[in-house]
Short mmCIF file of C-alpha atoms in Angstrom, two decimals:
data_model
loop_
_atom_site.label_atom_id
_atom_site.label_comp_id
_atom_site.label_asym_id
_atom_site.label_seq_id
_atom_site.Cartn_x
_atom_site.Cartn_y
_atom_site.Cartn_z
CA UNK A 5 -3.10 92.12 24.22
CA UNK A 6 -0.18 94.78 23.70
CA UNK A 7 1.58 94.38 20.48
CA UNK A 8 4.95 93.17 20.25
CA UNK A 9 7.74 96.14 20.71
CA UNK A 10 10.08 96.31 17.97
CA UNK A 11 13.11 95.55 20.65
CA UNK A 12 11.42 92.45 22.00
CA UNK A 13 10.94 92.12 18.00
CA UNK A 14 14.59 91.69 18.00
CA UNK A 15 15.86 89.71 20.47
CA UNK A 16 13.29 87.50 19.10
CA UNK A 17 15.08 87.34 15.87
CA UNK A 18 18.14 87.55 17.12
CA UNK A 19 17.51 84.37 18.92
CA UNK A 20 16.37 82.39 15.91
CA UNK A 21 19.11 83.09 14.66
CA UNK A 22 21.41 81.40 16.71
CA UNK A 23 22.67 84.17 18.82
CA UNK A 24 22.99 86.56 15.82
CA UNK A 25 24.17 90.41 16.83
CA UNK A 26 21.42 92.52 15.13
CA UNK A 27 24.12 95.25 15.15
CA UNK A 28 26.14 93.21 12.45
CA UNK A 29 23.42 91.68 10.50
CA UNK A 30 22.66 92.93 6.96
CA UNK A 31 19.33 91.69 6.42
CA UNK A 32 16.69 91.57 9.66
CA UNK A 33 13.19 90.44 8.84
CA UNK A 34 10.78 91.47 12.02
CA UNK A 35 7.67 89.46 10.18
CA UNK A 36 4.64 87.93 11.35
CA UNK A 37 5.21 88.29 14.49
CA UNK A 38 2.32 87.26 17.38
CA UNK A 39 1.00 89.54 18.99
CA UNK A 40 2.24 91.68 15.93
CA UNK A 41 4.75 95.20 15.30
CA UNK A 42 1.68 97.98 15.68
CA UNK A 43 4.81 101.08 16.28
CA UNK A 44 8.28 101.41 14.46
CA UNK A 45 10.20 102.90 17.05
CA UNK A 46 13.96 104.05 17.62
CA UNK A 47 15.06 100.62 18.31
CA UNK A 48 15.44 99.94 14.97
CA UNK A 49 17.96 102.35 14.49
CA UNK A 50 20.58 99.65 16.48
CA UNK A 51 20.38 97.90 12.97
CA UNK A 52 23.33 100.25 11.87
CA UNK A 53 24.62 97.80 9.20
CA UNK A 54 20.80 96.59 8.05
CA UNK A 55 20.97 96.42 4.00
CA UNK A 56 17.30 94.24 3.90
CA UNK A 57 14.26 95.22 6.34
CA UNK A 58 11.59 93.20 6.60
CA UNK A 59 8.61 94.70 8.92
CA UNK A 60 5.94 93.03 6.58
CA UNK A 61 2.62 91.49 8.22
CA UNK A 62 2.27 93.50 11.30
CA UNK A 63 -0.32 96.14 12.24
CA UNK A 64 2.14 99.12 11.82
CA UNK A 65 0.22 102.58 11.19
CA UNK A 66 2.58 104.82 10.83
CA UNK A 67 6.52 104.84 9.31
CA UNK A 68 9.16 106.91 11.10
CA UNK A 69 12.59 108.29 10.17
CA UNK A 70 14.92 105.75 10.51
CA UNK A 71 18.69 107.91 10.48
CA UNK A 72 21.24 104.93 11.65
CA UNK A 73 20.25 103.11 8.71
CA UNK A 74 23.05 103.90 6.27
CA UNK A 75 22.99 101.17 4.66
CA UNK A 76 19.44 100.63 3.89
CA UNK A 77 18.67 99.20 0.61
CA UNK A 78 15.27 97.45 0.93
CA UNK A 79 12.78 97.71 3.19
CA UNK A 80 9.53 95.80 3.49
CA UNK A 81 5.99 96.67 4.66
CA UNK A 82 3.86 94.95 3.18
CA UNK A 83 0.80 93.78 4.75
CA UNK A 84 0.17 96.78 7.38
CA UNK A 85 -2.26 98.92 8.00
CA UNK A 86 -0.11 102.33 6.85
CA UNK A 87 -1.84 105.76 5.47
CA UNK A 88 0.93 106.85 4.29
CA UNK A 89 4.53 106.86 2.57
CA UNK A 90 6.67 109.41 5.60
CA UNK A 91 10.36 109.17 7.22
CA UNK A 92 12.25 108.14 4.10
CA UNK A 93 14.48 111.17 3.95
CA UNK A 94 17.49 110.12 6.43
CA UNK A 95 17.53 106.36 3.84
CA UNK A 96 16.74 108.10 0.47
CA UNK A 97 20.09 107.93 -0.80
CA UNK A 98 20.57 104.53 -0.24
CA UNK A 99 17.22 102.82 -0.46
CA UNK A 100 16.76 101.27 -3.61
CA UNK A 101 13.40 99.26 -3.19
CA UNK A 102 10.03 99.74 -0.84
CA UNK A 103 7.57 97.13 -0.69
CA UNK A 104 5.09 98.63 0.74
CA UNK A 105 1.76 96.63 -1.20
CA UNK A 106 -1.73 95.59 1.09
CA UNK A 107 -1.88 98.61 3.26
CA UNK A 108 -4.18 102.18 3.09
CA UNK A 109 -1.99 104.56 1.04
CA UNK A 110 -4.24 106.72 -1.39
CA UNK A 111 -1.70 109.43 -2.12
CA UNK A 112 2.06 109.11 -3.38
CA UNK A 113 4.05 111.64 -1.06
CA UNK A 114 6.89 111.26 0.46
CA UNK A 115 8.94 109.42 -1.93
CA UNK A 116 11.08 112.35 -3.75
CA UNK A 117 14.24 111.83 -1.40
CA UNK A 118 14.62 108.15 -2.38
CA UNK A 119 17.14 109.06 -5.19
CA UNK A 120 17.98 105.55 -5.80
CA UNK A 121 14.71 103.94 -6.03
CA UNK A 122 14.24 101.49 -8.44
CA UNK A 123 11.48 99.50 -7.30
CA UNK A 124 8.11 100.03 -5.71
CA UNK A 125 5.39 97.49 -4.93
CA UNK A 126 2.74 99.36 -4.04
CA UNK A 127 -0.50 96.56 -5.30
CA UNK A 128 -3.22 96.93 -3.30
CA UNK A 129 -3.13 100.52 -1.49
CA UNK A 130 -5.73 103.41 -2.10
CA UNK A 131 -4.34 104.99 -5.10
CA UNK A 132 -7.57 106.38 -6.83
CA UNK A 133 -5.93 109.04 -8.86
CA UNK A 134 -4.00 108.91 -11.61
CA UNK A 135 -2.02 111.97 -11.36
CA UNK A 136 -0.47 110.89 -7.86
CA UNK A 137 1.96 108.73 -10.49
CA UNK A 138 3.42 111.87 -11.77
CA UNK A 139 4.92 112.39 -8.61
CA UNK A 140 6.90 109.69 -8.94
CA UNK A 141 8.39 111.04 -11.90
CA UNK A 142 10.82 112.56 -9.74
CA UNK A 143 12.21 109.33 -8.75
CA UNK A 144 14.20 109.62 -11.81
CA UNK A 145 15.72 105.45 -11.28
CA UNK A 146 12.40 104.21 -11.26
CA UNK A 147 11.85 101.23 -13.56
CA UNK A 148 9.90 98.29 -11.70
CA UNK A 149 6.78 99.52 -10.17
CA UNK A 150 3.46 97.30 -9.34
CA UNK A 151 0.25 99.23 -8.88
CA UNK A 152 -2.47 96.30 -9.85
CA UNK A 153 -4.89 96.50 -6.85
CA UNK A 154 -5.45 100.10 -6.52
CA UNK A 155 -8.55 102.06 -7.46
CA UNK A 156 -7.53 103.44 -10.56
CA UNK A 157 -7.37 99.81 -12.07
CA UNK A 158 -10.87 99.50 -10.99
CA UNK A 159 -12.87 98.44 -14.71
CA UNK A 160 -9.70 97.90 -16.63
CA UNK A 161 -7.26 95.08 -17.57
CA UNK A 162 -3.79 95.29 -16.65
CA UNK A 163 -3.39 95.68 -20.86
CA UNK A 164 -5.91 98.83 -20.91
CA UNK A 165 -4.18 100.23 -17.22
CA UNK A 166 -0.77 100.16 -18.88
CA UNK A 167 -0.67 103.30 -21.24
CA UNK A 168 -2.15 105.19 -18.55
CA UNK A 169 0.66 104.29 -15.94
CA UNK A 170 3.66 104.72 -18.74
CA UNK A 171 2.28 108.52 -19.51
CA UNK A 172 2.32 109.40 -16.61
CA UNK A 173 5.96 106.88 -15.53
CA UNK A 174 7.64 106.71 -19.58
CA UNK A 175 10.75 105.08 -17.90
CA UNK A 176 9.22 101.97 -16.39
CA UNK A 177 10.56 98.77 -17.54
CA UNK A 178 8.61 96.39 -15.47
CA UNK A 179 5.04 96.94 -14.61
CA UNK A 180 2.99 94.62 -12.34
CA UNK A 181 5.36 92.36 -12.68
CA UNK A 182 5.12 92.25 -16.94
CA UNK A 183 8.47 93.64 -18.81
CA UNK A 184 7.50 95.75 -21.46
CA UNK A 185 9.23 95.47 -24.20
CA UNK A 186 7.16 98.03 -26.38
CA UNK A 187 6.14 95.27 -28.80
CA UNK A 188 2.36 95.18 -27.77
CA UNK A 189 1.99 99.31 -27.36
CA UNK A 190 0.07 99.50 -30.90
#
């Protein structure tokens, strides 16, 4: 059975939402959806005044630009099947948060135009390497991150993983959903 197109994705919501015009709406959440999203496509771009995206529990492979999205504050993923982190350049000066944990990414490209990004759930990719964090060091708002999940946690505690992440990220604040407060970095 075909997947469900992100415009029939839509109308769907728009209709469980009494009518609502997607056009207008600041937060659309295209979730769980059976048969579920497998393609972002252009339709999305209609959701000119979208602040909150929610595209999470599909089978979506691949992200695309998304350039109508001006607005675009948070978007969701989670719980795809995506390789990897592409089309963020036409929302990186407004998107401020990517959940984007339980799907395939092993490498952390395609994040340096999100200027304003202060959070990233990532738990649960492919990250195997510890040196794809310090490309995230050019996210230079970057303060809540959550990595447990990944590879390079494999044999460690969350207490053991944690100097490893802040060399490589000294600016986090949150990690994994812990606030570090520096009291317990003896």
């Amino acid at each position: 059975m075909p997947g469900t197109a992100c415009q029939k994705a839509i109308q769907i919501w728009s209709e469980k939402n009494e009518g609502a015009n997607p056009e207008e709406a600041e937060v659309v959440k295209l979730m769980c959806l059976s048969p579920p999203i497998e393609k972002m496509d252009s339709s999305l771009n209609t959701l000119v005044n979208v602040r909150h995206l929610s595209l999470s529990t599909n089978t979506i492979d691949k992200m695309i630009p998304l350039p109508a999205l001006k607005n675009l504050e948070i978007l969701s993923l989670g719980r795809n099947v995506i390789k990897k982190i592409t089309g963020l350049e036409e929302v990186g000066a407004t998107l401020r948060e990517l959940w984007i944990s339980y799907n395939s990414i092993s490498v952390l490209d395609g994040l340096t135009p999100c200027t304003k990004l202060t959070t990233l759930f990532m738990s649960n990719n492919k990250i195997n390497d510890w040196e794809e964090l310090s490309k995230l060091q050019a996210n230079s708002e970057l303060t809540n991150i959550l990595l447990v999940g990944n590879p390079i946690y494999d044999g460690l505690s969350k207490k053991e993983a944690r100097p490893l992440v802040l060399e490589q990220l000294p600016k986090i604040g949150t990690l994994d959903g812990e606030l570090l407060t520096g009291e317990d970095d003896e």
